[in-house]
Coordinates of C-alpha atoms in Angstrom, one line a residue:
Chain Q
X1 CA 23.6 -11.3 -20.9
X2 CA 23.6 -8.6 -18.3
X3 CA 22.5 -5.0 -17.9
X4 CA 25.2 -4.1 -15.5
X5 CA 27.1 -1.1 -16.7
X6 CA 30.9 -1.1 -16.8
X7 CA 30.9 1.5 -14.0
X8 CA 28.8 -0.7 -11.8
X9 CA 31.1 -3.6 -12.5
X10 CA 34.2 -1.6 -11.6
X11 CA 32.6 -0.4 -8.4
X12 CA 31.5 -3.9 -7.5
X13 CA 34.9 -5.2 -8.1
X14 CA 36.5 -2.6 -5.8
X15 CA 33.9 -3.3 -3.1
X16 CA 34.7 -7.0 -3.3
X17 CA 38.5 -6.4 -3.1
X18 CA 38.0 -4.0 -0.1
X19 CA 35.8 -6.7 1.6
X20 CA 38.5 -9.3 1.1
X21 CA 41.1 -7.1 2.7
X22 CA 38.9 -6.0 5.6
X23 CA 37.9 -9.6 6.3
X24 CA 41.5 -10.8 6.3
X25 CA 42.5 -8.0 8.7
X26 CA 39.6 -8.7 11.0
X27 CA 40.6 -12.4 11.0
X28 CA 44.2 -11.4 11.8
X29 CA 42.9 -9.5 14.8
X30 CA 41.0 -12.6 16.0
X31 CA 44.2 -14.7 15.6
X32 CA 46.1 -12.2 17.7
X33 CA 43.5 -12.8 20.4
X34 CA 44.1 -16.5 20.2
X35 CA 40.9 -17.2 18.3
X36 CA 40.5 -19.2 15.1
X37 CA 37.3 -17.3 14.1
X38 CA 36.8 -16.8 10.4
X39 CA 34.2 -15.2 8.2
X40 CA 31.4 -17.4 6.8
X41 CA 30.1 -16.3 3.4
X42 CA 26.6 -16.9 2.0
X43 CA 25.4 -15.9 -1.4
X44 CA 21.9 -14.9 -2.2
X45 CA 20.1 -14.0 -5.5
X46 CA 17.1 -11.8 -6.1
X47 CA 15.2 -12.6 -9.2
X48 CA 13.7 -9.7 -11.1
X49 CA 10.8 -10.1 -13.4
X50 CA 11.9 -9.4 -17.0
X51 CA 15.6 -9.3 -16.1
X52 CA 17.5 -12.4 -17.2
X53 CA 20.4 -11.8 -14.7
X54 CA 19.3 -11.9 -11.1
X55 CA 20.8 -9.4 -8.6
X56 CA 22.3 -10.7 -5.5
X57 CA 25.1 -10.6 -3.1
X58 CA 27.3 -12.1 -0.6
X59 CA 26.8 -11.9 3.2
X60 CA 29.9 -12.4 5.3
X61 CA 29.5 -13.0 9.0
X62 CA 32.1 -13.7 11.7
X63 CA 31.4 -14.4 15.3
X64 CA 34.6 -14.3 17.2
X65 CA 36.2 -13.4 20.5
X66 CA 37.0 -9.8 19.6
X67 CA 34.2 -9.3 17.1
X68 CA 31.1 -10.5 18.8
X69 CA 29.4 -10.2 15.5
X70 CA 30.6 -8.5 12.3
X71 CA 28.8 -8.5 9.0
X72 CA 30.3 -7.5 5.7
X73 CA 27.9 -7.5 2.8
X74 CA 28.3 -6.9 -0.9
X75 CA 25.1 -6.6 -2.8
X76 CA 24.5 -5.7 -6.5
X77 CA 20.9 -5.4 -7.5
X78 CA 18.7 -3.9 -10.1
X79 CA 15.0 -3.4 -10.3
X80 CA 12.2 -0.8 -10.3
X81 CA 11.0 1.2 -7.4
X82 CA 7.5 1.2 -6.1
X83 CA 6.0 4.5 -7.3
X84 CA 5.8 6.1 -3.8
X85 CA 9.5 5.3 -3.3
X86 CA 10.6 6.6 -6.6
X87 CA 9.6 10.1 -5.6
X88 CA 12.1 10.0 -2.8
X89 CA 15.0 8.7 -4.8
X90 CA 17.6 10.9 -6.5
X91 CA 17.2 10.8 -10.2
X92 CA 14.1 8.5 -10.1
X93 CA 11.0 10.7 -9.7
X94 CA 7.9 10.4 -11.7
X95 CA 9.4 8.6 -14.7
X96 CA 10.9 6.0 -12.4
X97 CA 13.4 4.5 -14.8
X98 CA 14.5 1.7 -12.5
X99 CA 17.8 1.4 -10.7
X100 CA 21.1 -0.4 -10.4
X101 CA 22.9 -0.5 -7.1
X102 CA 26.1 -2.0 -5.9
X103 CA 27.6 -1.5 -2.5
X104 CA 29.5 -2.7 0.5
X105 CA 28.0 -2.5 4.0
X106 CA 29.8 -3.4 7.2
X107 CA 28.6 -3.3 10.8
X108 CA 30.8 -4.6 13.7
X109 CA 29.5 -5.2 17.2
X110 CA 32.4 -5.9 19.5
X111 CA 32.7 -8.2 22.5
X112 CA 34.6 -5.8 24.7
X113 CA 32.5 -2.7 25.7
X114 CA 35.7 -0.5 25.5
X115 CA 36.1 -1.3 21.8
X116 CA 33.9 0.9 19.6
X117 CA 31.3 -0.6 17.3
X118 CA 31.4 0.7 13.8
X119 CA 29.5 1.0 10.6
X120 CA 30.8 1.6 7.1
X121 CA 28.9 1.6 3.8
X122 CA 29.8 2.8 0.3
X123 CA 27.6 2.4 -2.7
X124 CA 27.2 3.3 -6.4
X125 CA 23.7 3.8 -7.7
X126 CA 22.3 4.5 -11.1
X127 CA 18.8 5.7 -11.8
X128 CA 18.5 8.4 -14.5
X129 CA 21.7 9.6 -12.9
X130 CA 24.7 7.6 -11.6
X131 CA 26.1 8.6 -8.2
X132 CA 28.3 7.5 -5.3
X133 CA 27.3 7.6 -1.6
X134 CA 28.5 6.3 1.6
X135 CA 29.9 7.0 5.0
X136 CA 31.1 5.5 8.3
X137 CA 30.4 6.3 11.9
X138 CA 31.9 5.2 15.2
X139 CA 29.7 3.8 17.9
X140 CA 31.5 3.4 21.2
X141 CA 29.4 2.2 24.1
X142 CA 32.2 3.8 26.2
X143 CA 33.6 6.7 24.3
X144 CA 37.3 7.6 24.3
X145 CA 38.3 11.1 23.0
X146 CA 41.5 9.6 21.5
X147 CA 39.6 7.1 19.4
X148 CA 37.0 9.6 18.3
X149 CA 39.8 12.0 17.2
X150 CA 41.7 9.3 15.3
X151 CA 38.5 8.1 13.5
X152 CA 37.6 11.6 12.4
X153 CA 41.2 12.4 11.4
X154 CA 41.4 9.4 9.1
X155 CA 38.2 10.4 7.3
X156 CA 39.2 14.1 7.2
X157 CA 42.4 13.1 5.4
X158 CA 40.4 11.1 2.9
X159 CA 38.0 14.0 2.4
X160 CA 40.7 16.7 2.1
X161 CA 42.4 15.0 -0.8
X162 CA 39.2 15.2 -2.9
X163 CA 37.3 18.4 -1.9
X164 CA 38.1 21.4 0.2
X165 CA 34.6 21.4 1.7
X166 CA 34.1 17.6 1.8
X167 CA 35.0 17.0 5.4
X168 CA 33.0 19.9 6.9
X169 CA 29.9 19.0 4.8
X170 CA 30.1 15.2 5.2
X171 CA 30.9 15.3 8.9
X172 CA 27.9 17.7 9.5
X173 CA 25.7 15.3 7.4
X174 CA 26.7 12.4 9.6
X175 CA 25.9 14.4 12.7
X176 CA 22.5 15.1 11.2
X177 CA 21.8 11.6 10.0
X178 CA 23.1 9.4 12.8
X179 CA 20.7 11.0 15.3
X180 CA 17.9 9.5 17.4
X181 CA 15.3 12.3 17.6
X182 CA 13.0 10.5 20.1
X183 CA 15.9 10.3 22.6
X184 CA 17.6 13.6 21.6
X185 CA 21.0 11.9 21.3
X186 CA 23.3 10.9 18.5
X187 CA 23.7 7.2 18.0
X188 CA 27.5 7.4 18.3
X189 CA 30.3 10.0 17.9
X190 CA 29.8 10.6 14.2
X191 CA 32.0 10.2 11.2
X192 CA 31.1 11.1 7.6
X193 CA 28.0 10.6 5.5
X194 CA 27.8 11.6 1.8
X195 CA 25.4 11.0 -1.0
X196 CA 24.5 12.1 -4.5
X197 CA 28.1 12.6 -5.7
X198 CA 26.9 12.7 -9.3
X199 CA 28.9 11.0 -12.1
X200 CA 27.5 12.9 -15.1
X201 CA 30.8 12.4 -17.0
X202 CA 33.6 9.8 -17.0
X203 CA 35.8 12.3 -15.2
X204 CA 33.2 12.8 -12.5
X205 CA 32.9 9.1 -12.1
X206 CA 36.7 8.7 -11.8
X207 CA 36.9 11.5 -9.2
X208 CA 34.1 10.2 -7.1
X209 CA 35.2 6.6 -7.4
X210 CA 38.6 7.6 -6.2
X211 CA 37.1 9.4 -3.2
X212 CA 35.0 6.4 -2.4
X213 CA 38.0 4.2 -2.5
X214 CA 39.9 6.5 -0.2
X215 CA 37.0 6.3 2.2
X216 CA 37.3 2.6 2.2
X217 CA 41.1 2.8 2.7
X218 CA 40.6 5.2 5.6
X219 CA 38.3 2.8 7.3
X220 CA 40.7 -0.1 6.8
X221 CA 43.6 2.0 8.2
X222 CA 41.9 3.4 11.3
X223 CA 39.4 0.9 12.6
X224 CA 41.7 -2.1 13.2
X225 CA 44.1 0.4 15.0
X226 CA 41.3 1.3 17.4
X227 CA 40.3 -2.3 18.0
X228 CA 43.9 -3.3 18.8
X229 CA 44.1 -0.3 21.2
X230 CA 41.2 -1.5 23.4
X231 CA 40.6 -5.2 22.8
X232 CA 42.8 -6.2 25.8
X233 CA 41.2 -3.7 28.2
X234 CA 39.5 -5.2 31.3
X235 CA 35.8 -4.7 31.6
X236 CA 33.1 -5.2 34.2
X237 CA 29.6 -6.5 34.2
X238 CA 28.5 -2.9 34.5
X239 CA 30.5 -2.0 31.4
X240 CA 28.7 -4.8 29.6
X241 CA 25.3 -3.6 30.8
X242 CA 26.1 -0.2 29.5
X243 CA 27.1 -1.7 26.2
X244 CA 23.9 -3.7 25.9
X245 CA 21.7 -0.7 26.7
X246 CA 23.6 1.3 24.2
X247 CA 22.9 -1.4 21.6
X248 CA 19.2 -1.1 22.3
X249 CA 19.5 2.5 21.2
X250 CA 21.5 1.4 18.1
X251 CA 18.7 -1.1 17.2
X252 CA 16.1 1.7 17.7
X253 CA 18.0 3.9 15.2
X254 CA 18.3 1.2 12.6
X255 CA 14.7 0.0 12.8
X256 CA 13.0 3.4 13.2
X257 CA 15.1 5.8 11.2
X258 CA 17.8 4.2 9.0
X259 CA 16.8 4.9 5.4
X260 CA 18.7 1.9 4.1
X261 CA 17.2 -0.5 6.6
X262 CA 13.6 0.7 6.0
X263 CA 14.1 0.9 2.2
X264 CA 15.4 -2.7 2.2
X265 CA 12.7 -4.1 4.5
X266 CA 9.9 -2.4 2.6
X267 CA 11.1 -3.3 -0.9
X268 CA 11.5 -7.0 -0.3
X269 CA 15.2 -7.0 0.2
X270 CA 17.2 -9.9 1.7
X271 CA 16.2 -9.7 5.3
X272 CA 19.2 -11.4 6.7
X273 CA 21.5 -9.1 4.8
X274 CA 19.6 -6.0 5.8
X275 CA 19.3 -6.9 9.5
X276 CA 22.9 -8.0 9.9
X277 CA 23.3 -4.5 11.3
X278 CA 21.3 -5.4 14.4
X279 CA 23.3 -6.2 17.6
X280 CA 23.8 -9.8 18.5
X281 CA 22.4 -9.0 22.0
X282 CA 20.6 -5.9 23.4
X283 CA 18.7 -5.0 26.4
X284 CA 16.0 -2.4 27.2
X285 CA 15.8 -1.6 30.9
Chain K
X1 CA -9.8 24.0 35.1
X2 CA -9.6 21.2 32.6
X3 CA -10.8 20.4 29.1
X4 CA -11.2 16.7 29.7
X5 CA -14.7 15.6 28.8
X6 CA -16.8 13.5 31.2
X7 CA -16.5 10.6 28.8
X8 CA -12.7 10.8 28.8
X9 CA -12.7 11.0 32.6
X10 CA -15.0 8.0 32.9
X11 CA -12.8 6.0 30.5
X12 CA -9.7 7.0 32.4
X13 CA -11.2 6.0 35.7
X14 CA -12.0 2.6 34.3
X15 CA -8.6 2.1 32.8
X16 CA -7.0 3.0 36.2
X17 CA -9.2 0.6 38.1
X18 CA -8.4 -2.2 35.6
X19 CA -4.7 -1.4 35.9
X20 CA -5.0 -1.7 39.7
X21 CA -6.6 -5.1 39.5
X22 CA -4.2 -6.4 36.8
X23 CA -1.2 -5.3 38.8
X24 CA -2.5 -6.8 42.0
X25 CA -3.1 -10.1 40.2
X26 CA 0.4 -10.1 38.6
X27 CA 1.9 -9.4 42.0
X28 CA -0.1 -12.4 43.4
X29 CA 1.4 -14.6 40.7
X30 CA 4.9 -13.4 41.7
X31 CA 4.1 -14.2 45.4
X32 CA 3.0 -17.7 44.4
X33 CA 6.4 -18.2 42.8
X34 CA 8.0 -17.1 46.0
X35 CA 9.0 -13.6 44.8
X36 CA 8.3 -10.3 46.5
X37 CA 8.4 -8.3 43.3
X38 CA 6.0 -5.4 43.0
X39 CA 5.1 -2.8 40.5
X40 CA 6.9 0.5 40.7
X41 CA 4.9 3.5 39.4
X42 CA 6.3 6.7 37.9
X43 CA 4.1 9.6 36.8
X44 CA 5.0 11.9 34.0
X45 CA 3.4 15.1 32.6
X46 CA 3.3 16.6 29.2
X47 CA 2.9 20.3 29.0
X48 CA 0.9 21.6 26.2
X49 CA 1.2 25.2 25.0
X50 CA -2.0 27.1 25.7
X51 CA -3.5 24.4 27.8
X52 CA -3.6 25.0 31.6
X53 CA -3.9 21.3 32.5
X54 CA -1.0 19.2 31.4
X55 CA -1.6 15.7 30.0
X56 CA 0.3 12.9 31.5
X57 CA 0.2 9.4 32.8
X58 CA 1.6 6.7 35.0
X59 CA 4.0 4.1 34.0
X60 CA 4.0 0.9 36.1
X61 CA 6.9 -1.6 35.7
X62 CA 7.5 -4.8 37.5
X63 CA 10.6 -7.0 37.1
X64 CA 10.0 -10.2 38.8
X65 CA 10.7 -13.9 38.7
X66 CA 7.7 -14.9 36.5
X67 CA 7.4 -11.5 34.8
X68 CA 10.8 -10.7 33.5
X69 CA 9.5 -7.3 32.6
X70 CA 5.9 -6.1 32.5
X71 CA 4.8 -2.6 31.9
X72 CA 1.3 -1.2 32.5
X73 CA 0.8 2.4 31.4
X74 CA -2.1 4.8 31.7
X75 CA -1.8 7.9 29.7
X76 CA -4.2 10.8 29.2
X77 CA -3.1 13.5 26.8
X78 CA -4.5 16.2 24.6
X79 CA -2.9 18.3 22.0
X80 CA -2.8 19.0 18.3
X81 CA -1.5 16.8 15.5
X82 CA 1.3 17.7 13.2
X83 CA -0.6 18.4 9.9
X84 CA 0.8 15.4 8.1
X85 CA -0.3 13.2 10.9
X86 CA -3.8 14.7 11.1
X87 CA -4.6 13.4 7.7
X88 CA -4.1 9.8 8.9
X89 CA -6.2 10.2 12.1
X90 CA -9.9 9.2 12.2
X91 CA -11.9 12.4 12.6
X92 CA -9.0 14.8 12.4
X93 CA -8.2 15.5 8.7
X94 CA -7.7 18.9 7.2
X95 CA -9.4 20.9 9.9
X96 CA -7.3 19.1 12.5
X97 CA -9.3 20.0 15.6
X98 CA -6.9 18.6 18.1
X99 CA -7.3 15.4 20.2
X100 CA -7.9 14.0 23.6
X101 CA -6.8 10.4 24.3
X102 CA -6.8 8.2 27.3
X103 CA -5.8 4.6 27.4
X104 CA -4.2 1.6 29.1
X105 CA -1.3 -0.2 27.5
X106 CA 0.2 -3.4 28.8
X107 CA 3.1 -5.6 27.6
X108 CA 4.4 -8.5 29.5
X109 CA 7.7 -10.3 28.7
X110 CA 7.9 -13.5 30.7
X111 CA 11.0 -15.2 32.2
X112 CA 10.0 -18.7 31.3
X113 CA 10.0 -19.3 27.5
X114 CA 7.0 -21.6 27.8
X115 CA 4.8 -18.8 29.2
X116 CA 3.5 -16.5 26.4
X117 CA 4.2 -12.9 26.3
X118 CA 1.2 -10.7 25.8
X119 CA 0.1 -7.3 24.8
X120 CA -3.2 -5.5 25.7
X121 CA -4.3 -1.9 25.0
X122 CA -7.6 -0.1 25.0
X123 CA -8.1 3.6 24.5
X124 CA -10.7 6.3 24.1
X125 CA -9.9 9.1 21.6
X126 CA -11.7 12.3 20.7
X127 CA -11.0 14.4 17.6
X128 CA -14.0 15.7 15.8
X129 CA -15.4 12.3 16.7
X130 CA -15.0 10.2 19.8
X131 CA -14.2 6.5 19.6
X132 CA -12.9 3.5 21.3
X133 CA -10.1 1.2 20.1
X134 CA -8.0 -1.5 21.5
X135 CA -7.0 -5.1 21.3
X136 CA -4.9 -7.8 22.7
X137 CA -2.6 -10.4 21.2
X138 CA -0.7 -13.5 22.5
X139 CA 2.9 -13.8 21.8
X140 CA 4.3 -17.2 22.8
X141 CA 7.9 -17.9 22.0
X142 CA 6.9 -21.6 22.2
X143 CA 3.2 -21.8 21.2
X144 CA 0.8 -24.3 22.8
X145 CA -2.5 -24.9 21.0
X146 CA -4.4 -25.1 24.3
X147 CA -3.2 -21.6 25.3
X148 CA -4.0 -20.1 22.0
X149 CA -7.5 -21.6 22.0
X150 CA -8.2 -20.3 25.5
X151 CA -7.0 -16.9 24.7
X152 CA -9.1 -16.6 21.6
X153 CA -12.2 -18.1 23.4
X154 CA -12.0 -15.5 26.1
X155 CA -12.0 -12.6 23.6
X156 CA -14.6 -14.3 21.5
X157 CA -16.9 -14.4 24.5
X158 CA -16.3 -10.7 25.1
X159 CA -17.0 -9.9 21.5
X160 CA -20.1 -12.1 21.1
X161 CA -21.9 -10.2 23.9
X162 CA -21.6 -7.0 22.0
X163 CA -21.8 -7.6 18.3
X164 CA -22.5 -10.6 16.2
X165 CA -19.7 -9.9 13.8
X166 CA -17.2 -8.5 16.3
X167 CA -15.1 -11.5 16.8
X168 CA -14.8 -12.4 13.2
X169 CA -13.9 -8.8 12.2
X170 CA -11.6 -8.0 15.1
X171 CA -9.8 -11.4 15.0
X172 CA -9.1 -10.8 11.3
X173 CA -8.0 -7.3 12.0
X174 CA -5.5 -8.6 14.6
X175 CA -4.2 -11.1 12.1
X176 CA -3.7 -8.3 9.6
X177 CA -2.2 -5.9 12.0
X178 CA 0.2 -8.1 14.1
X179 CA 2.2 -9.2 11.0
X180 CA 5.8 -8.7 10.1
X181 CA 5.8 -8.3 6.3
X182 CA 9.6 -8.4 5.8
X183 CA 9.7 -11.9 7.5
X184 CA 6.3 -13.1 6.2
X185 CA 5.3 -14.2 9.7
X186 CA 2.8 -13.0 12.3
X187 CA 4.4 -11.7 15.4
X188 CA 2.4 -14.1 17.6
X189 CA -0.8 -16.2 17.5
X190 CA -3.2 -13.3 17.3
X191 CA -6.1 -12.1 19.3
X192 CA -8.3 -9.1 18.6
X193 CA -7.8 -5.6 17.3
X194 CA -10.5 -3.0 16.9
X195 CA -10.6 0.7 16.3
X196 CA -13.0 3.5 15.4
X197 CA -15.9 2.3 17.4
X198 CA -17.6 5.7 17.1
X199 CA -19.5 7.2 20.0
X200 CA -21.7 9.6 18.2
X201 CA -24.4 9.4 20.9
X202 CA -24.4 8.7 24.6
X203 CA -25.9 5.3 23.8
X204 CA -23.1 4.5 21.5
X205 CA -20.6 5.6 24.0
X206 CA -22.2 3.4 26.7
X207 CA -22.3 0.4 24.3
X208 CA -18.7 0.8 23.2
X209 CA -17.4 1.5 26.7
X210 CA -19.1 -1.7 27.9
X211 CA -17.4 -3.6 25.2
X212 CA -14.1 -2.1 26.0
X213 CA -14.6 -3.0 29.7
X214 CA -15.4 -6.6 28.7
X215 CA -12.2 -6.8 26.7
X216 CA -10.3 -5.7 29.8
X217 CA -12.2 -8.3 31.9
X218 CA -11.5 -11.0 29.4
X219 CA -7.8 -10.2 29.5
X220 CA -7.8 -10.3 33.3
X221 CA -9.6 -13.6 33.3
X222 CA -7.6 -15.5 30.8
X223 CA -4.0 -14.3 30.9
X224 CA -3.2 -15.1 34.5
X225 CA -4.6 -18.6 33.9
X226 CA -2.2 -19.1 31.1
X227 CA 0.7 -17.8 33.2
X228 CA -0.1 -20.2 36.1
X229 CA -0.4 -23.1 33.6
X230 CA 3.1 -22.7 32.3
X231 CA 5.2 -20.8 34.9
X232 CA 6.5 -23.9 36.6
X233 CA 7.5 -25.7 33.3
X234 CA 11.2 -26.7 33.1
X235 CA 13.1 -25.0 30.2
X236 CA 16.5 -25.4 28.6
X237 CA 19.1 -23.0 27.3
X238 CA 17.8 -23.7 23.8
X239 CA 14.3 -22.7 24.8
X240 CA 15.7 -19.4 26.1
X241 CA 17.6 -18.9 22.9
X242 CA 14.4 -19.4 20.9
X243 CA 12.7 -16.9 23.2
X244 CA 15.4 -14.3 22.8
X245 CA 15.4 -14.7 19.0
X246 CA 11.6 -14.5 19.0
X247 CA 11.9 -11.3 21.0
X248 CA 14.1 -9.8 18.3
X249 CA 11.2 -10.3 15.9
X250 CA 8.9 -8.6 18.4
X251 CA 11.2 -5.6 18.7
X252 CA 11.3 -5.4 14.9
X253 CA 7.5 -5.3 14.7
X254 CA 7.2 -2.6 17.3
X255 CA 10.0 -0.4 15.9
X256 CA 9.3 -0.8 12.2
X257 CA 5.5 -1.2 12.0
X258 CA 3.6 -0.6 15.2
X259 CA 1.5 2.5 14.6
X260 CA 1.2 3.5 18.3
X261 CA 5.0 3.2 18.8
X262 CA 5.9 5.2 15.7
X263 CA 3.1 7.8 16.4
X264 CA 4.4 8.3 19.9
X265 CA 8.1 8.5 19.0
X266 CA 7.4 10.9 16.1
X267 CA 5.1 13.2 18.1
X268 CA 7.3 13.7 21.1
X269 CA 5.6 11.3 23.4
X270 CA 7.2 9.9 26.6
X271 CA 9.9 7.7 25.3
X272 CA 10.1 5.4 28.4
X273 CA 6.4 4.9 28.3
X274 CA 6.3 4.2 24.6
X275 CA 9.2 1.8 24.6
X276 CA 8.2 -0.1 27.6
X277 CA 6.9 -2.6 25.0
X278 CA 10.4 -3.6 24.0
X279 CA 11.8 -6.8 25.4
X280 CA 14.2 -6.7 28.4
X281 CA 16.6 -8.8 26.4
X282 CA 16.8 -9.8 22.8
X283 CA 19.2 -11.4 20.4
X284 CA 19.7 -11.3 16.6
X285 CA 21.7 -14.3 15.4

């Protein structure tokens, strides 16, 4: 017995297949660098009172030579929101009907400061409404205009196939979201962020699901290319210091502002899965 | 011209003299370890619209051999709260009369994992009411029962002089406050935390000011003793790893839960002063 909807199960299945292909490609990159690093996977379950099927997920972590630490998580959970949270959730509100959520979440912190860190997350949620959301943003400690341009171009292509205004809207949303107000800086060089792509009909589900798949494909096409471009670059102790200070800013963003992180921490989510986004090392000078 | 009250100026003057004595003692400890490290002081000012005298403060930072990073800040500011904040502030509320605040804030992250990190902060605030608040808590990466007992005994002595129930109440408040709910652990071994010691009369001001001075004296008496007890202890790479992981938890507490940190970041405070509490290095495994 389960209460997962067919749409949730299809989305989860896609997220899992994307995870498998990303992890295989990241392991290929490690092998090209002469490393035998591989992902290690851990499953976790979250019991819900009154629900016979626990939610849960799989955390994948690899610590390699190129990827200092990369986490790729799949989680599929259902439950009810605390009342104060429900007011802030699309389609929840005062009647607070509970939720189902499935998603993939990826954060890569790279050993070489010339290689950009990256975040990618796509998800399918159901409250009184079902919708897709997601995004990806590039976080280079040492930015290169070429890398930034390629990253944006990949997501622009994915957007342009699905909505004439998608790229402009979702790039602007990323610029607004991935921002550290107390420092007056963006956390990286942006990307796309989207949410509340409502699936009020099967046709809307199919269209938004196709877009979300293309976002995943864009990530898989572009990020390994950027990694291979920079992973052999020489770097200095000063470069590493710059990287570690930059990671301090990244940790600040995630712990002070990131809605997903705070939502997870304050609703009793799996701490290891939520905080896999934090850098393996950071400094505050 | 100034709008600082005599009480604020007296409190500030005491905080500054305490700062001077603490910094001198910490520099003595460095000298005993063969280091010439000294505090470096930076002043900052915060302009307030309509107020001819800017608020501001002095940050003191020392990076030494015993003190990997210690910050001692004095800040004295006035202004008005954003309306949503005013509702949460003692004595502010809907009429939101503005505030004056002066305080000393200290966080020490130690090089040797056997030496406890520590936090101490005392402050005098005025909204429609004037009050003192403050506290101190011990944060050993590797706890020793003897250190914990001595730390608590010092603050118990300060409390017992001023109120029969102070120690019990303020120790319990520290246990409640310095807690990381998402990990289900305290951030350290506790201490005391107090707030809203109202100063509705001169006599009440004098009594609460005397208590706050004794809290500062207790800190100055006990913490250097703990540092000298452990600063020569041998430690291993595994001890350091434990310390750095523990510091990750400390950063999580400060960035996700600490009211002072979030208040400062979200009200446009001095970022360097607010975030001096963050560890110089941290890891997330």
